[in-house]
PDB file of C-alpha atoms and ligand atoms in Angstrom:
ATOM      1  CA  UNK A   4      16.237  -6.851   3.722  1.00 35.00           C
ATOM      2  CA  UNK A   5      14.640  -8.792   6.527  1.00 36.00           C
ATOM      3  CA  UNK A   6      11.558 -10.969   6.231  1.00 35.00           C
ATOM      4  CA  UNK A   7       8.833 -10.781   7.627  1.00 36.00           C
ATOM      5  CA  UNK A   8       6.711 -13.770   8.421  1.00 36.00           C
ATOM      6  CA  UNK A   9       7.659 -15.558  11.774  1.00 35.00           C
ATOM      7  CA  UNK A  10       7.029 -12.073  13.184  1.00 38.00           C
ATOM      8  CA  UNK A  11       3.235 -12.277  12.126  1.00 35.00           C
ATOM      9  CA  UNK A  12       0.576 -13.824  14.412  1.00 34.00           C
ATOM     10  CA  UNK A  13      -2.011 -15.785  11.610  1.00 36.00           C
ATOM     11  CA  UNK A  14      -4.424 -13.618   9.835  1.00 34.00           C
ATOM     12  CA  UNK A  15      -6.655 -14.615   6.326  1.00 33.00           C
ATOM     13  CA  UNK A  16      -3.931 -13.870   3.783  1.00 35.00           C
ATOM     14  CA  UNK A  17      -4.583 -11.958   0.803  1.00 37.00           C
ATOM     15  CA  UNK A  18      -2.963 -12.376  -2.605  1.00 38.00           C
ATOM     16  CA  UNK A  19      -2.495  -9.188  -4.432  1.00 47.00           C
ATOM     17  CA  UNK A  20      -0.876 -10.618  -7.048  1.00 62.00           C
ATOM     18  CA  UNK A  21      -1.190 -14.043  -8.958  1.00 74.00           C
ATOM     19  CA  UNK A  22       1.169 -15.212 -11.550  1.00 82.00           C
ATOM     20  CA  UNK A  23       1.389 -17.726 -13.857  1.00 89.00           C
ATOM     21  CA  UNK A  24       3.555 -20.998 -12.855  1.00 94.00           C
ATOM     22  CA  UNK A  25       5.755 -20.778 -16.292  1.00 92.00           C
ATOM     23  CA  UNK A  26       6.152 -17.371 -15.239  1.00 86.00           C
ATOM     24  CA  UNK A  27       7.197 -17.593 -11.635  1.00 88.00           C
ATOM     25  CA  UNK A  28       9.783 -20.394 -12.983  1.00 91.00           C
ATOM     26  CA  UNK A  29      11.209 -18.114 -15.109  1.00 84.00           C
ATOM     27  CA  UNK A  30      11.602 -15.196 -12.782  1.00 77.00           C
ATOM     28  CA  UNK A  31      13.290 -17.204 -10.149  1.00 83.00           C
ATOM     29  CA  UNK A  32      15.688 -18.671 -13.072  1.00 81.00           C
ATOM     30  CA  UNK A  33      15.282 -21.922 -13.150  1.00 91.00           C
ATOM     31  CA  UNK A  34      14.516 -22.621 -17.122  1.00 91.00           C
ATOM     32  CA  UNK A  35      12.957 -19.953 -20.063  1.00 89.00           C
ATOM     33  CA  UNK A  36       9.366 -19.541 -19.825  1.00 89.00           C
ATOM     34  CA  UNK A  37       9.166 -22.314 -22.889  1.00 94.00           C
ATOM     35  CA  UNK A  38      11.325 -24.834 -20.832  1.00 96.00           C
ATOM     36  CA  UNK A  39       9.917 -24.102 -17.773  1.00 95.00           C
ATOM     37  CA  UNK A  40       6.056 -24.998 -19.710  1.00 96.00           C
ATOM     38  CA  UNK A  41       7.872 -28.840 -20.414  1.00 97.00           C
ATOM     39  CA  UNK A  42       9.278 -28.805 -16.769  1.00 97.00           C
ATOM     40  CA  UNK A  43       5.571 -28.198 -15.817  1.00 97.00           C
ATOM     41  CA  UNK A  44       3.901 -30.629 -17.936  1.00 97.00           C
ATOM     42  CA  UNK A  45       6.456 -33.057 -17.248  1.00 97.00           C
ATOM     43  CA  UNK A  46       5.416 -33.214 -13.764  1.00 97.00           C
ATOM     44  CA  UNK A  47       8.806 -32.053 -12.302  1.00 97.00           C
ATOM     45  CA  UNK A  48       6.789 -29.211 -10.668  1.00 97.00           C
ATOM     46  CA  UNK A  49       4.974 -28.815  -7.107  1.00 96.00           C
ATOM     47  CA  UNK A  50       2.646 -26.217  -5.467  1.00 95.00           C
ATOM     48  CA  UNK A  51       2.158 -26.733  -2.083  1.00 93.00           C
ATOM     49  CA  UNK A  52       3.060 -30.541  -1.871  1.00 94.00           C
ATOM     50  CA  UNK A  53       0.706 -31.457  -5.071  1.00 95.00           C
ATOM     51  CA  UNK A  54       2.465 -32.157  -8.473  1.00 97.00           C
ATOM     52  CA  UNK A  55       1.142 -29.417 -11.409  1.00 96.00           C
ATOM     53  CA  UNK A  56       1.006 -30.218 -14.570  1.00 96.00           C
ATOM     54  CA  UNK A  57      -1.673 -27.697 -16.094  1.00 95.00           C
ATOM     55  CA  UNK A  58      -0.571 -25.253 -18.009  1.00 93.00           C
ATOM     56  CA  UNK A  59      -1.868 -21.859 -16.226  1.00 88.00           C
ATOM     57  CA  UNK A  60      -1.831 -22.447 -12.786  1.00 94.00           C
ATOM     58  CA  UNK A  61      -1.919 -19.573 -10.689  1.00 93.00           C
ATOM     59  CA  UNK A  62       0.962 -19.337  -8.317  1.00 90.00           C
ATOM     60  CA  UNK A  63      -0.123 -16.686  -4.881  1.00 83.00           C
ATOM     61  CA  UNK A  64       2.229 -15.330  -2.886  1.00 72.00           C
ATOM     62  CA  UNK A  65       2.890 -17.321  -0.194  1.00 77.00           C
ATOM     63  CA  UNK A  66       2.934 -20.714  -2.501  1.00 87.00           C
ATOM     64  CA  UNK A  67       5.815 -23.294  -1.891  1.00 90.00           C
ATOM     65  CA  UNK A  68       6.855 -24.408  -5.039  1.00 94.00           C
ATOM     66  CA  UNK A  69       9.342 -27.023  -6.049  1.00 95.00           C
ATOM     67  CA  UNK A  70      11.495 -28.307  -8.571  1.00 96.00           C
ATOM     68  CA  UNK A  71      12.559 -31.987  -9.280  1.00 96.00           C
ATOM     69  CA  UNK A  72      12.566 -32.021  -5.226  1.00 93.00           C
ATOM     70  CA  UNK A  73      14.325 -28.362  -4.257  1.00 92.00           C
ATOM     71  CA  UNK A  74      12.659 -25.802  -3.280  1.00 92.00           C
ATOM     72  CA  UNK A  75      11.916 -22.602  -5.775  1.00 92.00           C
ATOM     73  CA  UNK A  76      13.338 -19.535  -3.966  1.00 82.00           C
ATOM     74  CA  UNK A  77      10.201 -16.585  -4.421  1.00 72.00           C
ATOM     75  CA  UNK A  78      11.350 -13.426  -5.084  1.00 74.00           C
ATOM     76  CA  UNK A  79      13.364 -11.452  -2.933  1.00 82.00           C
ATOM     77  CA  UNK A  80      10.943  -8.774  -0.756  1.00 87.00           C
ATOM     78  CA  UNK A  81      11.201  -5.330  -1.380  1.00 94.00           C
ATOM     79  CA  UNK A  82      10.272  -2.096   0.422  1.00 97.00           C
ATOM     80  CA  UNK A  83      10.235   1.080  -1.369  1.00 98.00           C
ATOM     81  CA  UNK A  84       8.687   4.718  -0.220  1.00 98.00           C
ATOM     82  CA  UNK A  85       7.540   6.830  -3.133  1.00 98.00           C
ATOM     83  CA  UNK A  86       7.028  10.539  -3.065  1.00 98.00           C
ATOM     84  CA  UNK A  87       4.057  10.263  -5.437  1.00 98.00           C
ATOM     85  CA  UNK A  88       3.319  13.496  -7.874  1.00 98.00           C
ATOM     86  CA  UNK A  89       0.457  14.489  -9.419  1.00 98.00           C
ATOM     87  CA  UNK A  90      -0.673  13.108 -12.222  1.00 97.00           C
ATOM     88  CA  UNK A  91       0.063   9.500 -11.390  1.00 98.00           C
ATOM     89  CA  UNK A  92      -2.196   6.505 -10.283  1.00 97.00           C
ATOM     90  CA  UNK A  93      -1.691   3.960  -7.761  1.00 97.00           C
ATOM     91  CA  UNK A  94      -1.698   0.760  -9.971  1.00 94.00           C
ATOM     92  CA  UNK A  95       0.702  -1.920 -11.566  1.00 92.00           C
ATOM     93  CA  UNK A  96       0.027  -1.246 -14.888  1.00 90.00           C
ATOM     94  CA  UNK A  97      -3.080   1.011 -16.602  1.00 92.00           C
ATOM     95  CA  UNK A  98      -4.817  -0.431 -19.566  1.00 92.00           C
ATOM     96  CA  UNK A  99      -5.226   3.429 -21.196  1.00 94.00           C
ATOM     97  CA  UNK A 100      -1.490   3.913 -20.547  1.00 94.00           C
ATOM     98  CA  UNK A 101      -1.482   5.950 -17.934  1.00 96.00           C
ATOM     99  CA  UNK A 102       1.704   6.472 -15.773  1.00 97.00           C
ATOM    100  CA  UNK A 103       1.776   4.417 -12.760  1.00 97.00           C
ATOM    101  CA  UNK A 104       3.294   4.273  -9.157  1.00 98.00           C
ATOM    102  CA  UNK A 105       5.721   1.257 -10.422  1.00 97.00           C
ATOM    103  CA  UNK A 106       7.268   3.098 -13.287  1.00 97.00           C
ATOM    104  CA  UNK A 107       8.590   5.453 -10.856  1.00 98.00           C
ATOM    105  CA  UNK A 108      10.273   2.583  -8.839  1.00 97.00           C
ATOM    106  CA  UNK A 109      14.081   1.717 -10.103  1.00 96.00           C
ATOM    107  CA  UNK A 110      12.899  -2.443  -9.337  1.00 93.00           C
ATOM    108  CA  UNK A 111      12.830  -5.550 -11.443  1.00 85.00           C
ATOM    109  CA  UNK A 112      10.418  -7.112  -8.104  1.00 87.00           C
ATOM    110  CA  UNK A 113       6.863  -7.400  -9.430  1.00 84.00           C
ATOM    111  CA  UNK A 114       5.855  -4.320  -6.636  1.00 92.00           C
ATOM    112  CA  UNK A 115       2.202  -3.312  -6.164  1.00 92.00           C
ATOM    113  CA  UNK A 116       1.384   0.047  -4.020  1.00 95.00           C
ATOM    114  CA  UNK A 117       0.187  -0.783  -0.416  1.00 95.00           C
ATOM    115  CA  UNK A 118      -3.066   0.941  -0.394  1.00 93.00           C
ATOM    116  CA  UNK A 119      -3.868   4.047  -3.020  1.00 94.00           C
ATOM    117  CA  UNK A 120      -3.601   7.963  -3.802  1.00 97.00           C
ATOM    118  CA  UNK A 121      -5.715   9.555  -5.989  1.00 98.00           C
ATOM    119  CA  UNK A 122      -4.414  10.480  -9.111  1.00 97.00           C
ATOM    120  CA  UNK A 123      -4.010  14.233  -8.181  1.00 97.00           C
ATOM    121  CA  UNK A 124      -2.921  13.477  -4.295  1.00 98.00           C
ATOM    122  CA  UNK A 125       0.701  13.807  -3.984  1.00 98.00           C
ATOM    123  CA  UNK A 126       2.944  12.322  -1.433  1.00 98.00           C
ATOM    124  CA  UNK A 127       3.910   8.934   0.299  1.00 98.00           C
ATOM    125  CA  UNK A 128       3.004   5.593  -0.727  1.00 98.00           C
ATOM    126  CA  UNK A 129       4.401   2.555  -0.137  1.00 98.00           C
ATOM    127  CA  UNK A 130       5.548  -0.350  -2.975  1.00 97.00           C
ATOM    128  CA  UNK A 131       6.494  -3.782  -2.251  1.00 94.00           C
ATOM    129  CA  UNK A 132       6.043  -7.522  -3.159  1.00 87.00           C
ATOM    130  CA  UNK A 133       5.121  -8.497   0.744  1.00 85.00           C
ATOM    131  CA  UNK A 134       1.533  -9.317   0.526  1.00 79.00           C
ATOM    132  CA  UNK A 135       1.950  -9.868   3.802  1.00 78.00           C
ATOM    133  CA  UNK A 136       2.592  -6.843   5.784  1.00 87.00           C
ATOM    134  CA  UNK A 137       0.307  -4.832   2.929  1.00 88.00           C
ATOM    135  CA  UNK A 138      -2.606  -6.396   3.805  1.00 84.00           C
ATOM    136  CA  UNK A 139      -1.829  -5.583   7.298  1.00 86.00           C
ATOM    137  CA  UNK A 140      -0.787  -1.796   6.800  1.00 90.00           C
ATOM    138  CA  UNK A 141      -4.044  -1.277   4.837  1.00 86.00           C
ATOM    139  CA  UNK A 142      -6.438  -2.611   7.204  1.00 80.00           C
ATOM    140  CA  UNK A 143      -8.241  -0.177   9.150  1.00 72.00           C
ATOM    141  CA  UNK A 144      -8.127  -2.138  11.757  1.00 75.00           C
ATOM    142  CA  UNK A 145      -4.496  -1.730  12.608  1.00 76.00           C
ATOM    143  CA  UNK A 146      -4.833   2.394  12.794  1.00 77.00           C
ATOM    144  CA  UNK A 147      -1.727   3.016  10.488  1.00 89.00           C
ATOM    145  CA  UNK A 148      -1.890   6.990  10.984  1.00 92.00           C
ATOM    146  CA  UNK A 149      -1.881   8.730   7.687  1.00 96.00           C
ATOM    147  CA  UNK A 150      -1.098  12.372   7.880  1.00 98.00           C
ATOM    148  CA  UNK A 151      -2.383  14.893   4.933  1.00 98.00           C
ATOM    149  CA  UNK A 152      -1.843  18.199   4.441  1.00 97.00           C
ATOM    150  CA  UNK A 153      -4.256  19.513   2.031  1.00 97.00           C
ATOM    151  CA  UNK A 154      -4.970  23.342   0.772  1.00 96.00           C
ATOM    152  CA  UNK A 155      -9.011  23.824   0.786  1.00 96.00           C
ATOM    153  CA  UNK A 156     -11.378  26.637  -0.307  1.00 95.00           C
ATOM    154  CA  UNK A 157     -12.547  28.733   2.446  1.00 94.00           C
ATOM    155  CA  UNK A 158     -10.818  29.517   5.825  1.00 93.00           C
ATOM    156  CA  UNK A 159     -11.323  27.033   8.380  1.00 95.00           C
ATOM    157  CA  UNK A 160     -13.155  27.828  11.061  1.00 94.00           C
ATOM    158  CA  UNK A 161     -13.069  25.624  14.556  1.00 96.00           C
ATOM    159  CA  UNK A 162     -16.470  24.098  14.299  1.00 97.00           C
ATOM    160  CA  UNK A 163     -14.942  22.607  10.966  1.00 97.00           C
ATOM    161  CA  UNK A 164     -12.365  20.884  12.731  1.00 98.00           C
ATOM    162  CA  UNK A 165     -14.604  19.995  15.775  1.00 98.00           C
ATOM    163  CA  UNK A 166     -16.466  18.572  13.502  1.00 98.00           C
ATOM    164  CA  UNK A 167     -13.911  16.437  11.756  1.00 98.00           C
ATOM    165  CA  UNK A 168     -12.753  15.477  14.942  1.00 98.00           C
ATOM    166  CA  UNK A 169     -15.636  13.972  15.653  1.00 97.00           C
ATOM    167  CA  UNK A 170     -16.552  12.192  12.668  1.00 97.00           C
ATOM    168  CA  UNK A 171     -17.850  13.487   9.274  1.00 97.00           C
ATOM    169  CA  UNK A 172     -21.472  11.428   8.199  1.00 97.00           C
ATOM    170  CA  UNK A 173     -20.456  10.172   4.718  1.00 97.00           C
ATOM    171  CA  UNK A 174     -22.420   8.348   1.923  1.00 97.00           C
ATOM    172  CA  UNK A 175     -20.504   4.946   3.114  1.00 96.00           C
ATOM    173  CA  UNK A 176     -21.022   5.565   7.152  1.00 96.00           C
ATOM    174  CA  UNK A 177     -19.309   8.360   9.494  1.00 97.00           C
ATOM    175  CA  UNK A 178     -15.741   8.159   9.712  1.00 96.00           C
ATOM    176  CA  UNK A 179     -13.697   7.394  12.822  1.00 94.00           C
ATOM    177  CA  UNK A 180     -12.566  10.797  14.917  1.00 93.00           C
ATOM    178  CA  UNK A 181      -9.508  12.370  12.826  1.00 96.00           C
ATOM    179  CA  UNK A 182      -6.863  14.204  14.601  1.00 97.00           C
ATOM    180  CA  UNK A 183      -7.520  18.029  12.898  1.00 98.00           C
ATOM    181  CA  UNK A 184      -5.379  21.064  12.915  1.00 97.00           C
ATOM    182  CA  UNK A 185      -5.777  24.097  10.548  1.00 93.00           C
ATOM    183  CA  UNK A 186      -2.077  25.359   9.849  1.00 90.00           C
ATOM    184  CA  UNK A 187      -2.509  29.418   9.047  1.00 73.00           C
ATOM    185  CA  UNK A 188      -1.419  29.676   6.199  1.00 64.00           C
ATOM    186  CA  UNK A 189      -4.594  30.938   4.752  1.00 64.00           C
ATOM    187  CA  UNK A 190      -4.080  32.578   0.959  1.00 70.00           C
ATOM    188  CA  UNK A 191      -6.375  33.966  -1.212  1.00 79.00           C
ATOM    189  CA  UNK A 192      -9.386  32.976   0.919  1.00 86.00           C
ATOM    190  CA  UNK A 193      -7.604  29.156   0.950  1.00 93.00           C
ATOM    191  CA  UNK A 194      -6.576  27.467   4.041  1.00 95.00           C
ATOM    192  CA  UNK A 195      -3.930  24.534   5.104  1.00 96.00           C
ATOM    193  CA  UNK A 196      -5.418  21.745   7.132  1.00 97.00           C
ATOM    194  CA  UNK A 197      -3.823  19.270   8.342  1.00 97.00           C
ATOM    195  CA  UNK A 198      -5.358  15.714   9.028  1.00 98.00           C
ATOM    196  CA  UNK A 199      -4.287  12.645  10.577  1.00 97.00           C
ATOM    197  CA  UNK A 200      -6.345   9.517   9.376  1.00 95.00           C
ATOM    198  CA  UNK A 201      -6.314   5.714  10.022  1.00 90.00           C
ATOM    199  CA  UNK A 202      -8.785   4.883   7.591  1.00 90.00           C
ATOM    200  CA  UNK A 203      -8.404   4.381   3.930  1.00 89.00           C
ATOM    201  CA  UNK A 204     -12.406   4.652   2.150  1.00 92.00           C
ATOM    202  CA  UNK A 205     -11.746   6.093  -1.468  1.00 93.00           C
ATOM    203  CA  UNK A 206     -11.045   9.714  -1.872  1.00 97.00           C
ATOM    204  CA  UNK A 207     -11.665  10.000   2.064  1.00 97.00           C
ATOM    205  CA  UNK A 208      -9.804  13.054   2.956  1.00 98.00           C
ATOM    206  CA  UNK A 209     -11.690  15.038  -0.409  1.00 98.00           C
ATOM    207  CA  UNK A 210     -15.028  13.830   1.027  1.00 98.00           C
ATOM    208  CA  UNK A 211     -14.662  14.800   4.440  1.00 98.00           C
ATOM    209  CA  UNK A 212     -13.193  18.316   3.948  1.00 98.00           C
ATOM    210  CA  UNK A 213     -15.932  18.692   1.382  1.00 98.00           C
ATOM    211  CA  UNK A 214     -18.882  17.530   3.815  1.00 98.00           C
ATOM    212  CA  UNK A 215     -17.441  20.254   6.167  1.00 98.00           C
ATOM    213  CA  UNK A 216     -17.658  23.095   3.871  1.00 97.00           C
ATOM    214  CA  UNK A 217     -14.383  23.244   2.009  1.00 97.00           C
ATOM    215  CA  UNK A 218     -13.363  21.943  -1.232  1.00 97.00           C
ATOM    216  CA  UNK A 219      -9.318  20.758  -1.426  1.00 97.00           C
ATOM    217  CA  UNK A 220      -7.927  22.319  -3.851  1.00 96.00           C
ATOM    218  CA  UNK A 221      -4.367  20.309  -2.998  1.00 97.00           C
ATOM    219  CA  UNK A 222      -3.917  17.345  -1.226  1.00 98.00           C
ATOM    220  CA  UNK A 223      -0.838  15.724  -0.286  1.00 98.00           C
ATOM    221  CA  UNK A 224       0.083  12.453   2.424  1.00 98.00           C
ATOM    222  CA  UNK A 225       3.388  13.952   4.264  1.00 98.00           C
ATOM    223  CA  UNK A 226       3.402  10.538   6.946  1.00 98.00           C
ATOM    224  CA  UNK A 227       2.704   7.027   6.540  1.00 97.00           C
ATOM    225  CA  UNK A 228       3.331   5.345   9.606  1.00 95.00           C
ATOM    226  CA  UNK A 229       6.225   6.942  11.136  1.00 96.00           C
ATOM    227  CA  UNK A 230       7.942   7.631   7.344  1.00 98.00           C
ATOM    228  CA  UNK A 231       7.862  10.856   6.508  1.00 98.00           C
ATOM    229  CA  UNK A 232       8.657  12.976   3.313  1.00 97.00           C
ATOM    230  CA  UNK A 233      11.795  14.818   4.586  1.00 97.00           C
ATOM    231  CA  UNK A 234      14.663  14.428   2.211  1.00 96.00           C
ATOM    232  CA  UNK A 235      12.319  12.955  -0.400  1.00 98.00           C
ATOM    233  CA  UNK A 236      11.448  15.159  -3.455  1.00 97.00           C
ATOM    234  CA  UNK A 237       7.962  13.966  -5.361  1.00 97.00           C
ATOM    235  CA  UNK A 238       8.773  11.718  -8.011  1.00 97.00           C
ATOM    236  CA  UNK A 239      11.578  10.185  -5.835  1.00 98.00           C
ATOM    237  CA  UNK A 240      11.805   6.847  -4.197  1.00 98.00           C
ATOM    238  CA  UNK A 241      13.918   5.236  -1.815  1.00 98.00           C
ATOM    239  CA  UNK A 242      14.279   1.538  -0.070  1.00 98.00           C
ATOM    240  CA  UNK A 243      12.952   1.170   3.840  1.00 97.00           C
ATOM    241  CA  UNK A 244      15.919   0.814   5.449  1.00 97.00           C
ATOM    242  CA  UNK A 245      16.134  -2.871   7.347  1.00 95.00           C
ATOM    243  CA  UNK A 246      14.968  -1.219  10.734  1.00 96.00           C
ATOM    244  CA  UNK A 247      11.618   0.961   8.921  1.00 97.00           C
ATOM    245  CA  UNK A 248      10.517  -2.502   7.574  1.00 95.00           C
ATOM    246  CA  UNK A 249      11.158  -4.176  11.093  1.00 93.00           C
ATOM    247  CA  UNK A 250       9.166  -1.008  12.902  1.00 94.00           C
ATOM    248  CA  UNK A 251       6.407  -1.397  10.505  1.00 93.00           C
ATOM    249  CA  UNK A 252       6.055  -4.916  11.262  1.00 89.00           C
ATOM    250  CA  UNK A 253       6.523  -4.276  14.693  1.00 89.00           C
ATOM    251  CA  UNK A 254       3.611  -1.660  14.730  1.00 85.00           C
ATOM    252  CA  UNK A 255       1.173  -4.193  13.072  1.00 80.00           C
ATOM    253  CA  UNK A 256       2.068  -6.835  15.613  1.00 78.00           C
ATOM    254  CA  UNK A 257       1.545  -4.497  18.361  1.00 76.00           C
ATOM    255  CA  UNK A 258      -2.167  -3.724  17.072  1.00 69.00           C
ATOM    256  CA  UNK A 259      -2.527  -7.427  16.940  1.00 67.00           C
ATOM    257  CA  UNK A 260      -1.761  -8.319  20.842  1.00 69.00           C
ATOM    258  CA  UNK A 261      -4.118  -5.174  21.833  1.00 67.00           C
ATOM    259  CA  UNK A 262      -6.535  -6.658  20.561  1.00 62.00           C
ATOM    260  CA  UNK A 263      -6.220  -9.952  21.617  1.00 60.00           C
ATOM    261  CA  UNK A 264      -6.175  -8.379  25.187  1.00 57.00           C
ATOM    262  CA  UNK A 265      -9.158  -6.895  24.650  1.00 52.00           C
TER     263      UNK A 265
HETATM  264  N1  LIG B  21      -7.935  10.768   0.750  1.00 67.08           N
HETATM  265  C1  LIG B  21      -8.268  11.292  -0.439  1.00 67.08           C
HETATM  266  O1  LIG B  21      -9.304  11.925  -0.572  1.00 67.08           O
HETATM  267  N2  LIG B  21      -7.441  11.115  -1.466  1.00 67.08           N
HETATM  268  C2  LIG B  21      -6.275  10.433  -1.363  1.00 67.08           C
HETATM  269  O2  LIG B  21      -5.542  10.302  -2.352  1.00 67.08           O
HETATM  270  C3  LIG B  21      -5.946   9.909  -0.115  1.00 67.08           C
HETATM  271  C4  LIG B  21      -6.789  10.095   0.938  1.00 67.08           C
END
């Protein structure tokens, strides 16, 4: 898998995930969570350039740590593309033992979903360890199109979509123009719409196509980016390939120097 920093410009990092220094030692082998606690307190330990030697200390992604002079490798990144099903929230773990995106994920990396689905929403999400490019990919700022398909109540009449086009007034603010198609495929009084989005405000999709007259009944994210769902049944996940991770970075960067220009 490639990596991804020199091909970043700077941007405010985020840190996803935190872990514990004993625990970081132990993940990138170098001693036992015990040991690794006595390599700690021993001083034999830096973060960034600065000896640690409390217990506890919160290692971010991104940290350069060190041990009696040598460098700590971090984990190895991953990339993985889940077919989400129903039924499954976008989390790392669930305190009331729900199932989560990462059980799905055949990975010992400590992955976290870039971005969420709702519970009921099926389709693609990403997983990785790259704090990096997932605070870039979730930032509405850097347009990632996100294309839904989602069965509503009602059949869909052009002003609808005109007006979702446009921009729906929502309790948090209007959102930005969607691209908005209605697909036929009307049953039972039901209709299939089909959405692209950029933006990623909670349950956004349910909200708009509510505001606009019609209920989803089924919603499900068939692109992220230019990854799509062919070939990938829900429930199923699969590594980016070297060149996906490499166009997604690519597609970030890209939003980055149009900016700058203007
Ligand atoms: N919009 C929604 O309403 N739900 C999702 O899961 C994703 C987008």
């Amino acid at each position: 898998m490639p990596t991804t920093g020199s091909n970043f410009p700077s941007l405010p990092e985020v840190h996803p995930i935190a872990e514990r220094l004993q625990k970081y030692l132990a993940r990138a082998g170098v001693a036992s969570r015990r040991k690794a606690e006595k390599l700690i307190v021993a001083g034999r330990i830096t973060v960034n350039g600065e000896t640690v030697t409390k217990l506890g200390t919160q290692v971010q992604p991104g940290d350069v740590v060190w041990f009696d002079g040598e460098p700590v490798e971090p984990e190895k990144l991953e990339y993985h593309l889940l077919n989400k099903p129903a039924g499954v929230i976008s989390a790392v773990s669930d305190e009331r033992g729900q199932r989560t995106v990462t059980e799905l994920v055949p990975s010992q990396a400590r992955l976290f979903p870039v971005g969420r689905l709702d519970r009921d929403t099926t389709g693609l999400i990403i997983l990785t360890n790259d704090g990096r490019i997932a605070h870039e990919l979730m930032h509405p700022r850097f347009e990632v199109d996100k294309v839904y398909r989602a069965e509503v109540r009602g059949e869909v009449k052009e002003e609808a979509l005109v007006r979702l086009r446009r921009g729906v007034k929502l309790e948090d603010g209007v959102t930005s123009p969607a691209e908005a198609a209605s697909t036929g495929g009307s049953r039972r009084g039901n209709s299939v719409v089909e959405l692209v989005i950029h933006e990623g405000r909670k349950r956004q999709v349910r909200r708009m196509l509510e505001a606009v007259g019609h209920p989803v009944i089924h919603l499900h994210r068939k692109r992220y980016a230019m990854l799509t769902d062919d070939g990938l049944p829900p429930g199923e996940s699969r590594p980016l390939t070297g060149g996906e991770v490499e166009a997604l970075v690519k597609l970030t960067a890209e939003k980055h120097q149009r900016r700058g220009r203007n």
